[in-house]
XYZ file of C-alpha atoms in Angstrom:
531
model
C 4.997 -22.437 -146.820
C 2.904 -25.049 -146.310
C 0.602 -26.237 -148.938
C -2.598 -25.566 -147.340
C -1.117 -21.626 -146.973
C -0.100 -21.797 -151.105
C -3.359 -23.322 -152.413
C -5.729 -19.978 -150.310
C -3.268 -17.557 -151.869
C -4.469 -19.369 -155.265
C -7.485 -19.036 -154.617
C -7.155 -15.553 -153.403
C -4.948 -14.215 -155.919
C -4.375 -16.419 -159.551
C -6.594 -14.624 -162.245
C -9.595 -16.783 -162.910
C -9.017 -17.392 -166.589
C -11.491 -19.670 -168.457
C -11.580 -21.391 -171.436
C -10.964 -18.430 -173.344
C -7.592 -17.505 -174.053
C -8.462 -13.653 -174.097
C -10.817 -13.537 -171.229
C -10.127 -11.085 -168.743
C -10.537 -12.508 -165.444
C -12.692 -9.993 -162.770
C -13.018 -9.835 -159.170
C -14.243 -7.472 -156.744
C -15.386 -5.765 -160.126
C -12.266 -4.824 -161.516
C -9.928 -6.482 -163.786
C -7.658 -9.479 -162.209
C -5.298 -10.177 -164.864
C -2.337 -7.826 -164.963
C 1.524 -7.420 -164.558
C 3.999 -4.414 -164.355
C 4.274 -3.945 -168.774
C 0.146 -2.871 -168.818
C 0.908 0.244 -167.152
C 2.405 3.559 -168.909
C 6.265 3.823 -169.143
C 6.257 6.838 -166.890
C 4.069 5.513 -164.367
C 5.540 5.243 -161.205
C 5.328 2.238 -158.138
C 6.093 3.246 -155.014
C 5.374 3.195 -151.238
C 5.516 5.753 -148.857
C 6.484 7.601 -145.077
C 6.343 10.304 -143.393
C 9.233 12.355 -141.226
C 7.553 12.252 -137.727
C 6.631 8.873 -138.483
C 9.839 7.732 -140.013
C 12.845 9.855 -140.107
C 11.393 13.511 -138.681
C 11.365 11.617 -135.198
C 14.109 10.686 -132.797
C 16.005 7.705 -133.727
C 13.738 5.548 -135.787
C 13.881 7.589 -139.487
C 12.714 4.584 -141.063
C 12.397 5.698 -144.710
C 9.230 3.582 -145.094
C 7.203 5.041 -143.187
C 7.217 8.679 -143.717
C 3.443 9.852 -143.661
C 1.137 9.693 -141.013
C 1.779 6.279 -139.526
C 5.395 6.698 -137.633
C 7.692 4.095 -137.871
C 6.495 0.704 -135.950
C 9.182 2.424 -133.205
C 8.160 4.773 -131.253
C 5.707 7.569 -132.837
C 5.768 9.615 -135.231
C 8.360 11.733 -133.642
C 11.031 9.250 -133.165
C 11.796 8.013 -136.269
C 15.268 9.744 -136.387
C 16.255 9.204 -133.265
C 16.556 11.673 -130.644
C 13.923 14.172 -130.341
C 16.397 17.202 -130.211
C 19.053 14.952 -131.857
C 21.311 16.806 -133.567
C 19.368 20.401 -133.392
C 16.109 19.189 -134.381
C 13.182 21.025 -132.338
C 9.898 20.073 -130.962
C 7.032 20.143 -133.503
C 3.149 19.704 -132.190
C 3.261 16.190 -132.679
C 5.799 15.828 -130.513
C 3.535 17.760 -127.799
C 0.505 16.179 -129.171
C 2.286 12.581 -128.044
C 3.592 13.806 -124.730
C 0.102 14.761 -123.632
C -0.809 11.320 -123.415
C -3.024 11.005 -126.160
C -1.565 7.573 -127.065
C -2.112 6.167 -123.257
C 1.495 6.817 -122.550
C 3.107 5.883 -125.917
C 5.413 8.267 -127.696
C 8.446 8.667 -130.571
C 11.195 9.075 -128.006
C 11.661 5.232 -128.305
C 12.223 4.748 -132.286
C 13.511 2.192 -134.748
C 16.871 3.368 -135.380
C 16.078 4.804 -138.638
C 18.367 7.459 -138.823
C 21.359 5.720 -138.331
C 20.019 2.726 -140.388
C 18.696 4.180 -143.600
C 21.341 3.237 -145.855
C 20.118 -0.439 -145.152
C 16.515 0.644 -145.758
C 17.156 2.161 -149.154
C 19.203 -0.568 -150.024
C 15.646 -2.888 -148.947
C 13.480 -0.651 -151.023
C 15.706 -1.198 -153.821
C 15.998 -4.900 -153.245
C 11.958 -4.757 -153.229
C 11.804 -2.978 -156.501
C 10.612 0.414 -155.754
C 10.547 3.147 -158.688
C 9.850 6.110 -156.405
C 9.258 6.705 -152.507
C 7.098 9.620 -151.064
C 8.732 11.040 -147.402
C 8.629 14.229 -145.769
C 11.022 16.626 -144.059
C 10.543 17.774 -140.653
C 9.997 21.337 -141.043
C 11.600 21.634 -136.982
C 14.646 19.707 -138.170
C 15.952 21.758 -141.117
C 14.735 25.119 -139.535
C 14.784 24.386 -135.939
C 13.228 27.943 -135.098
C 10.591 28.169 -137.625
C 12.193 30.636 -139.754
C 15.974 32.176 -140.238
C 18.909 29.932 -140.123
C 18.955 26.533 -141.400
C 20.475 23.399 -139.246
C 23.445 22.128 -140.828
C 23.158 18.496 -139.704
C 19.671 18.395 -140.637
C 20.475 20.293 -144.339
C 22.954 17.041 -144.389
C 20.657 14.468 -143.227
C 18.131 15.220 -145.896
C 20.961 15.453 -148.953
C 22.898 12.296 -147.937
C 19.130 10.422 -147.981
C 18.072 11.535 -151.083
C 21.429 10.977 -152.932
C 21.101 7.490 -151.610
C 17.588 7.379 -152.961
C 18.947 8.372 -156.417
C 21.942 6.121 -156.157
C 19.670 3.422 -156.237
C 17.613 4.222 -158.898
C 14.731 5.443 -156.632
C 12.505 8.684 -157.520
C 12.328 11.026 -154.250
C 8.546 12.580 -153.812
C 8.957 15.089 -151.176
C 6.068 16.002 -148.658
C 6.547 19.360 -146.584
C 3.997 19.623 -144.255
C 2.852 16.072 -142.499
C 1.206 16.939 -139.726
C 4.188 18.381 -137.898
C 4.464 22.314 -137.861
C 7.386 23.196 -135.800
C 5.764 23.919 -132.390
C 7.817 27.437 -131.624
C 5.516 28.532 -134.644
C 2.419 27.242 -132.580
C 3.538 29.070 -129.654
C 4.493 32.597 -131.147
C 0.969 32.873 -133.284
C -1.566 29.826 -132.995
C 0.604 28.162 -136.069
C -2.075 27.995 -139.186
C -4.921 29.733 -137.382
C -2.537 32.808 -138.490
C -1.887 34.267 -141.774
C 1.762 34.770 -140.970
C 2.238 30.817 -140.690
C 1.612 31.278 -144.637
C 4.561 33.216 -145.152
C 7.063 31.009 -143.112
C 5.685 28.529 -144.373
C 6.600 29.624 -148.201
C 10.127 30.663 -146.721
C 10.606 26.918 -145.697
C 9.591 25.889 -148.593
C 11.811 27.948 -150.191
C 14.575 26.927 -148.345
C 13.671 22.872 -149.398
C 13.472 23.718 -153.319
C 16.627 25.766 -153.085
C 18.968 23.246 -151.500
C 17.061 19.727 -152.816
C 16.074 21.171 -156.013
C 18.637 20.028 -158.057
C 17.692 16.743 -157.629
C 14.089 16.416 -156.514
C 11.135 17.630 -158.828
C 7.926 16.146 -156.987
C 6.792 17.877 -154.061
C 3.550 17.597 -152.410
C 2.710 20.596 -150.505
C 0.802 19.635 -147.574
C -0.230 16.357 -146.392
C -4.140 15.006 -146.048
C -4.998 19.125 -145.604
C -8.723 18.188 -145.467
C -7.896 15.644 -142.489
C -5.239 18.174 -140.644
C -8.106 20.849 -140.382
C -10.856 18.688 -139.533
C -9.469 16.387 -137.358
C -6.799 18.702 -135.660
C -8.991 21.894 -135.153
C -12.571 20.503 -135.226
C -12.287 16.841 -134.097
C -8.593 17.583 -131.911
C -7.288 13.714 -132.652
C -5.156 14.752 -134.140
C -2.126 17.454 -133.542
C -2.404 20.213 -132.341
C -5.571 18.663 -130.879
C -7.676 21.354 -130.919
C -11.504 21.403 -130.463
C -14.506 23.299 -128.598
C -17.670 21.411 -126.616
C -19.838 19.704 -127.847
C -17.761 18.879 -130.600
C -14.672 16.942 -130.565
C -13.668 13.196 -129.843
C -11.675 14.892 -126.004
C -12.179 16.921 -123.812
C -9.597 19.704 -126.172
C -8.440 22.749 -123.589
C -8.681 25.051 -126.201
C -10.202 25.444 -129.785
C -13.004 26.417 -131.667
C -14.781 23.783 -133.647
C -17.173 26.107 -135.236
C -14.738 28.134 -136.904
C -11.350 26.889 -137.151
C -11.073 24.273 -139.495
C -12.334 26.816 -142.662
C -9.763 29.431 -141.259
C -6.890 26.558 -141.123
C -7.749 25.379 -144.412
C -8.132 28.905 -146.122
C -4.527 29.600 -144.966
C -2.820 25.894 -146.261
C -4.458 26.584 -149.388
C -3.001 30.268 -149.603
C 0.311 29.044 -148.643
C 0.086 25.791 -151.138
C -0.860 28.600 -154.308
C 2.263 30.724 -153.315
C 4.347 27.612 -152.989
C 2.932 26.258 -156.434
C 4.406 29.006 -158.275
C 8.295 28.383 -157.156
C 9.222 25.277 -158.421
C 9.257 21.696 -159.789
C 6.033 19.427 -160.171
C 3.905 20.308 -157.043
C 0.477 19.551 -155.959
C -1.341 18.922 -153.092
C -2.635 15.643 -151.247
C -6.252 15.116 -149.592
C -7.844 12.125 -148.006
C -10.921 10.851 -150.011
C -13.592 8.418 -148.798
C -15.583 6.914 -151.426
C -19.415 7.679 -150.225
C -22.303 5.722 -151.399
C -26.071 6.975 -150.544
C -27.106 4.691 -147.495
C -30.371 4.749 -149.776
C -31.550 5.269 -152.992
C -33.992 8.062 -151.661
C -32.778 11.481 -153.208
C -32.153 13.245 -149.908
C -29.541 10.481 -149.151
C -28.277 11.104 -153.183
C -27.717 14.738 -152.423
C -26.510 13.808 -149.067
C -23.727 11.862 -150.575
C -22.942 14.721 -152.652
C -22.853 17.542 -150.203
C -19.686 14.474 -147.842
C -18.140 14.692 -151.659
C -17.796 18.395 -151.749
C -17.173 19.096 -147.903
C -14.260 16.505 -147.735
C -13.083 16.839 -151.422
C -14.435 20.078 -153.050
C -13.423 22.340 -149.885
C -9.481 21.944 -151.178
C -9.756 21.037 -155.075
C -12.637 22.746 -155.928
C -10.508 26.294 -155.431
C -7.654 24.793 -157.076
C -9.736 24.210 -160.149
C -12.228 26.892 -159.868
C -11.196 29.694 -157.894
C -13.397 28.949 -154.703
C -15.177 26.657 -152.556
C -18.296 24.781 -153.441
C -21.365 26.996 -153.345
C -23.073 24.645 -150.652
C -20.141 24.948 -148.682
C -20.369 28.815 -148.219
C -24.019 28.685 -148.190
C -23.810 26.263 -144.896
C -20.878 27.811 -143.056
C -21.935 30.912 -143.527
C -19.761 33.748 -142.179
C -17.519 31.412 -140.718
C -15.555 30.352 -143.689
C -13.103 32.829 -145.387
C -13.461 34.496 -149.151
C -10.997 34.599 -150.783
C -10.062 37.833 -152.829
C -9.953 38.475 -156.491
C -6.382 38.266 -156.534
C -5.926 34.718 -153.857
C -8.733 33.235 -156.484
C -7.028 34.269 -159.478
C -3.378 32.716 -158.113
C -5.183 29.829 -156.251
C -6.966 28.590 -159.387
C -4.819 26.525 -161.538
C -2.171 26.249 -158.842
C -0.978 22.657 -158.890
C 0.635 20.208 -161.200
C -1.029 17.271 -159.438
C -3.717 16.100 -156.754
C -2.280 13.226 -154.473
C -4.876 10.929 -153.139
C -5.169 9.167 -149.925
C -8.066 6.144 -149.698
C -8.897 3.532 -147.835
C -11.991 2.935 -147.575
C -15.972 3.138 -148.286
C -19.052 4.792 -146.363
C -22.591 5.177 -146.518
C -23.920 8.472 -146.315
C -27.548 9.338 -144.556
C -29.275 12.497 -144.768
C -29.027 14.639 -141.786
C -30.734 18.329 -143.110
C -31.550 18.686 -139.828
C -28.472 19.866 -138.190
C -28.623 22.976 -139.845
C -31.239 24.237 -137.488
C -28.526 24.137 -134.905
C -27.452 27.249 -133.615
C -23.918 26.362 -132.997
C -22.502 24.249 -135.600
C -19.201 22.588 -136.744
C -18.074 21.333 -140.181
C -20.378 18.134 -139.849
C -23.322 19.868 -138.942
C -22.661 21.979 -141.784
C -22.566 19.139 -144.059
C -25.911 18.164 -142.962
C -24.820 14.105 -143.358
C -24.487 11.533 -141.755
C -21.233 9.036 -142.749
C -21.982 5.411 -141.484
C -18.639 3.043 -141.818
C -18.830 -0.619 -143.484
C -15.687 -1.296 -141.522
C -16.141 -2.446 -137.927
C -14.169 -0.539 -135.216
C -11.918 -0.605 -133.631
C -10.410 -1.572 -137.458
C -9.051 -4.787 -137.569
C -9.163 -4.691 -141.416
C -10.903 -3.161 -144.580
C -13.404 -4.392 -146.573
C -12.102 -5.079 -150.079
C -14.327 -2.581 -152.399
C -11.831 -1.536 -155.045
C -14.742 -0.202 -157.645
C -14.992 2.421 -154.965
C -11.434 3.258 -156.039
C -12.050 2.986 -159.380
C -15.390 5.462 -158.753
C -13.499 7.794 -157.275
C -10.601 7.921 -159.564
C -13.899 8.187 -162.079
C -15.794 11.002 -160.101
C -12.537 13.167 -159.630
C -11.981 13.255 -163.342
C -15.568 13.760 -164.681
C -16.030 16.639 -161.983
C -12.752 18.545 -161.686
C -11.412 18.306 -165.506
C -9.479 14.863 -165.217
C -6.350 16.208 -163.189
C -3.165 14.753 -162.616
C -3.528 12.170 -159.641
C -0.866 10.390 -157.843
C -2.189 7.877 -154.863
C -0.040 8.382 -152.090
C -1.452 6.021 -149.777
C -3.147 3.091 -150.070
C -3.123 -0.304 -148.116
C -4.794 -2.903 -145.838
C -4.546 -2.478 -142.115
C -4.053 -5.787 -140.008
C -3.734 -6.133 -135.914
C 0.177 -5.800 -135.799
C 0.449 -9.104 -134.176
C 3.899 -10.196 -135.458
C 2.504 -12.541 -138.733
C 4.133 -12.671 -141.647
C 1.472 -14.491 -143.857
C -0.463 -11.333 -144.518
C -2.799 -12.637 -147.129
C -5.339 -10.035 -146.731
C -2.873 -7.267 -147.701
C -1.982 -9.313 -150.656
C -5.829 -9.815 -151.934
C -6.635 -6.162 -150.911
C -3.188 -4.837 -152.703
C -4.066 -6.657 -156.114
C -7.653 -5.508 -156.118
C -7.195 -1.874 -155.629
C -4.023 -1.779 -157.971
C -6.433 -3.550 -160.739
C -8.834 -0.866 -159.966
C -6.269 1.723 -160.979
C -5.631 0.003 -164.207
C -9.027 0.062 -165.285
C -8.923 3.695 -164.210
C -6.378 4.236 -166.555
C -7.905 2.297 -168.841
C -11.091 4.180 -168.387
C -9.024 7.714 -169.216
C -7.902 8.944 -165.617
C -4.805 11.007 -165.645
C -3.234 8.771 -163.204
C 0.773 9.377 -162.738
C 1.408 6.766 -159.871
C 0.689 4.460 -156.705
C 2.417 4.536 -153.213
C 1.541 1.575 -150.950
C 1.081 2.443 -147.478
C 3.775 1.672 -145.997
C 6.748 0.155 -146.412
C 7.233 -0.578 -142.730
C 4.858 -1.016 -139.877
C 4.432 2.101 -138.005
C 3.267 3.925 -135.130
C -0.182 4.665 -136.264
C -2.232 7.560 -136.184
C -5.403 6.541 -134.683
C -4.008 3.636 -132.694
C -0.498 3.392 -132.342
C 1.026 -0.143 -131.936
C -2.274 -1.650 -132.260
C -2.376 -2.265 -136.397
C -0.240 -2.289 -138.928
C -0.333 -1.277 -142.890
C 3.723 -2.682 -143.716
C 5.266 -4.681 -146.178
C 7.869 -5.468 -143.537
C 7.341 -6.346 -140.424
C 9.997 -4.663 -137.175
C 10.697 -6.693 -134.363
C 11.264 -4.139 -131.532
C 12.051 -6.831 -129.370
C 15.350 -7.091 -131.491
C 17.862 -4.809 -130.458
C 18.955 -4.925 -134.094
C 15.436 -3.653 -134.826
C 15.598 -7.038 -137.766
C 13.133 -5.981 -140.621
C 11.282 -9.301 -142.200
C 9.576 -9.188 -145.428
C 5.885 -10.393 -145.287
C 4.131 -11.619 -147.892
C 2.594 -8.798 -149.472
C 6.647 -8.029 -149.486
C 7.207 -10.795 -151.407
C 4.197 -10.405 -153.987
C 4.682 -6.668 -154.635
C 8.394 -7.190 -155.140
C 7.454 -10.184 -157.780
C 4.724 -7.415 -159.491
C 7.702 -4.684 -160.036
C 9.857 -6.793 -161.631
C 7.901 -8.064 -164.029
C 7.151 -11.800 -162.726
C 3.770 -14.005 -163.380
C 1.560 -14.315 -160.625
C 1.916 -18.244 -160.430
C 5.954 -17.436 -160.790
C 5.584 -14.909 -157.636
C 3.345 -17.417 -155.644
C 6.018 -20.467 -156.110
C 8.156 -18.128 -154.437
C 6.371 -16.559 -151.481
C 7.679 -17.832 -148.381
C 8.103 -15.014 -146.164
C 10.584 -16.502 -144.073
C 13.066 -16.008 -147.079
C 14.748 -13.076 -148.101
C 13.438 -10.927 -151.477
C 16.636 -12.858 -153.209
C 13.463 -15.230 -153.979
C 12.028 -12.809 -155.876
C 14.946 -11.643 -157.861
């Protein structure tokens, strides 16, 4: 590393101490200063994948990358391997990638993960990880939805996570990432139905049953606020559903106005009954922090309405027994009640929220577009959300008090719950670098903003970075990238290289100074520097 390189990651990343031994150095607001020991024994560093992304997919079941970004392979679908490899079945993002959303790209191309996890548990270990969050493809353990389970698959998912355990490494289990087997989607519309709600609890079932024994977090359904919005409203995502003149597509079929509350009424019916069966389980939701674009009080109760549409429409049953009042007063007719009996079971039903943030925006007043006469769940939230980030994203803006506000805001307003963040990381133009300095300055901020959190009294259990791996990602596929470790896909040995932010997080797990994990951050090396 050259010396020019070393003294910006200084600057960058050393705390700032002064001439006081006992200052606490801050930047970006929060505090600067920190190593592994000022966090509670049982809190738990991790990152995190997701099954169509990472190992749900055809051949590239990279374990890193398990969530919504697939493996750097192929998409989201072919991190396994073979699509129908070994009795798996088609789930809608499979479809959702063949219809040629991604200008042609697709997971039938992947990294080789399923045949090379051993190697990638054995990196995660090398790197220091305490736990790692990935999901099972729902269409590779029950190929048909519901009855018989696949053998090869049942295997798959035991010989991973004994691996995980053989090395130390906590398994957090995700059972719905975006990926509902699409024979379910075919025979009934998938979660527009009620009776997806009672496969579903089957399946999950079937997972607690057979994995039980060893696993004891499990996270319901992934980014549920983002799956209804964006897959039934917005149709970017699968199964890409969406009605005129809403919708980022032209969608074939859907119904903006409606959907999204019916979707969401039935994951949150199926998370309650799944609640109740077993282990530590919760749910995860995306979370923006929002900021009034002014200080004007229509923009103040602007911001507040994006809070409880994106966030109160899945916690606030959880905690209360029903959605937020300006929720139902807005949408009207066309979002389900719940009965006395789905309150009762719903409230109270989950051991933990997981949390999924980025990033910041400014909300505007838009009262307004409730005079529409057709409306969707934006018009209903009468806002307007205006990004700080430019886009196409090329990279967040560093605001980790918005972190720390909405670690704040979650516990002040819903009764300081349990909170894992499952995702959280810097996005870059995947462009082959390994001196990923931005990731490494963004990292350190926004885990310093969970200390003070902590500090501060949040119930917070744990933090996932996002991701281990580059992946196919969601919005843009092989554009950007979020990894610790860079894939070369030119490589037919698919060669993984540790990046800097590799490097630096390994040096935070195990304990090591800053200025000790600097002097050895030269991502050409292997993590034996950090050891």
């Amino acid at each position: 590393m050259s010396n020019s390189v070393r003294l910006l990651l200084v600057l960058l990343i050393l705390t700032v101490i002064g001439n006081n031994d006992n200052a606490r150095s801050i930047v970006y607001g929060v505090v600067d200063e920190y190593n592994r020991d000022d966090f509670p024994v049982d809190f738990v560093f991790g990152s995190a994948t997701s099954a169509y992304q990472v190992f749900d997919v055809n051949s590239c079941l990279y374990i890193v990358d398990f969530e919504v970004n697939v493996c750097n392979c192929a998409m989201i679908n072919k991190v396994e391997g073979a699509v129908l490899e070994d009795g798996r079945s088609f789930s809608i993002w499979d479809t959702f990638a063949h219809s040629g959303y991604y200008n042609g790209a697709n997971g039938d191309v992947a990294c080789d993960g399923y045949h090379k996890y051993k190697e990638d548990i054995q990196l995660m270990a090398d790197t220091g990880l305490e736990a790692f969050r990935f999901s099972i493809s729902w269409s590779r353990l029950i190929p048909n939805g519901r009855g018989s389970v696949n053998p090869k698959g049942l295997q798959y998912y035991n010989d991973f996570i004994n691996k995980l355990i053989s090395h130390g490494i906590q398994p957090h289990i995700t059972l719905h990432h975006f990926d509902l087997p699409q024979v379910l989607e075919d025979e009934y519309g998938g979660w527009l139905s009620r009776k997806a709600v009672k496969d579903y609890i089957a399946y999950a079932d079937v997972c607690f049953r057979e994995f039980g024994d060893r696993v004891s977090h499990w996270t319901t359904i992934n980014e549920a606020n983002v799956y209804s919005i964006a897959g039934y409203d917005m149709g970017f995502t699968p199964p890409g559903r969406c009605s005129y003149p809403f919708g980022f597509h032209n969608c074939t079929k859907g119904d903006s106005t409606s959907e999204p509350y019916i979707v969401a009424h039935h994951l949150l019916l199926a998370h309650a009954s799944t609640a109740l069966q077993h282990g530590f389980v919760g749910i995860n939701i995306f979370a923006y922090w929002f900021e009034p674009y002014t200080d004007t009080i229509d923009d103040v109760k602007a911001t507040e309405r994006a809070h409880e549409f994106y966030v109160g429409w899945f916690v606030n049953p959880l905690v209360n027994g029903d959605y937020p009042e300006i929720m139902k007063k807005n949408a009207g007719n066309r979002i389900p009640n719940f009965t006395k009996l789905e309150s009762e079971r719903i409230k109270g039903a989950f051991d933990f929220l997981g949390v999924n943030h980025y990033a910041t925006f400014y909300v505007k007043d838009n009262l307004s577009s409730l005079e529409m006469e057709t409306r969707d769940f934006n018009a209903d939230m009468a806002a307007i959300t205006i990004g700080i980030n430019d886009f196409p994203l090329r990279q967040f803006v560093v605001m980790p008090m918005s972190l720390q506000k909405l670690l704040n805001y979650l516990k002040e307003k819903y009764d300081n719950p349990p909170i894992y963040i499952h995702e959280n990381g810097q996005v870059q133009p995947r462009n082959g670098t390994l001196i990923d300095t931005p990731r490494v300055e963004y990292l350190h901020a926004y885990i310093g903003a969970v200390l003070d959190a902590i500090r501060n009294g949040s119930n917070m259990m744990g933090y996932f970075v996002w991701s281990f791996f580059d992946v196919f990602e969601i919005l843009d596929g092989y554009e950007s990238g979020y990894g610790l470790y860079y894939v070369d896909l030119d490589d037919k040995e698919l060669t993984r290289y540790p990046k800097l932010s590799a490097h630096w997080y390994a040096g935070f797990l195990k304990g090591k100074n800053m200025s000790d994990i600097l002097d050895n951050m030269d991502a050409k090396e292997t993590l034996s520097s950090t050891d």
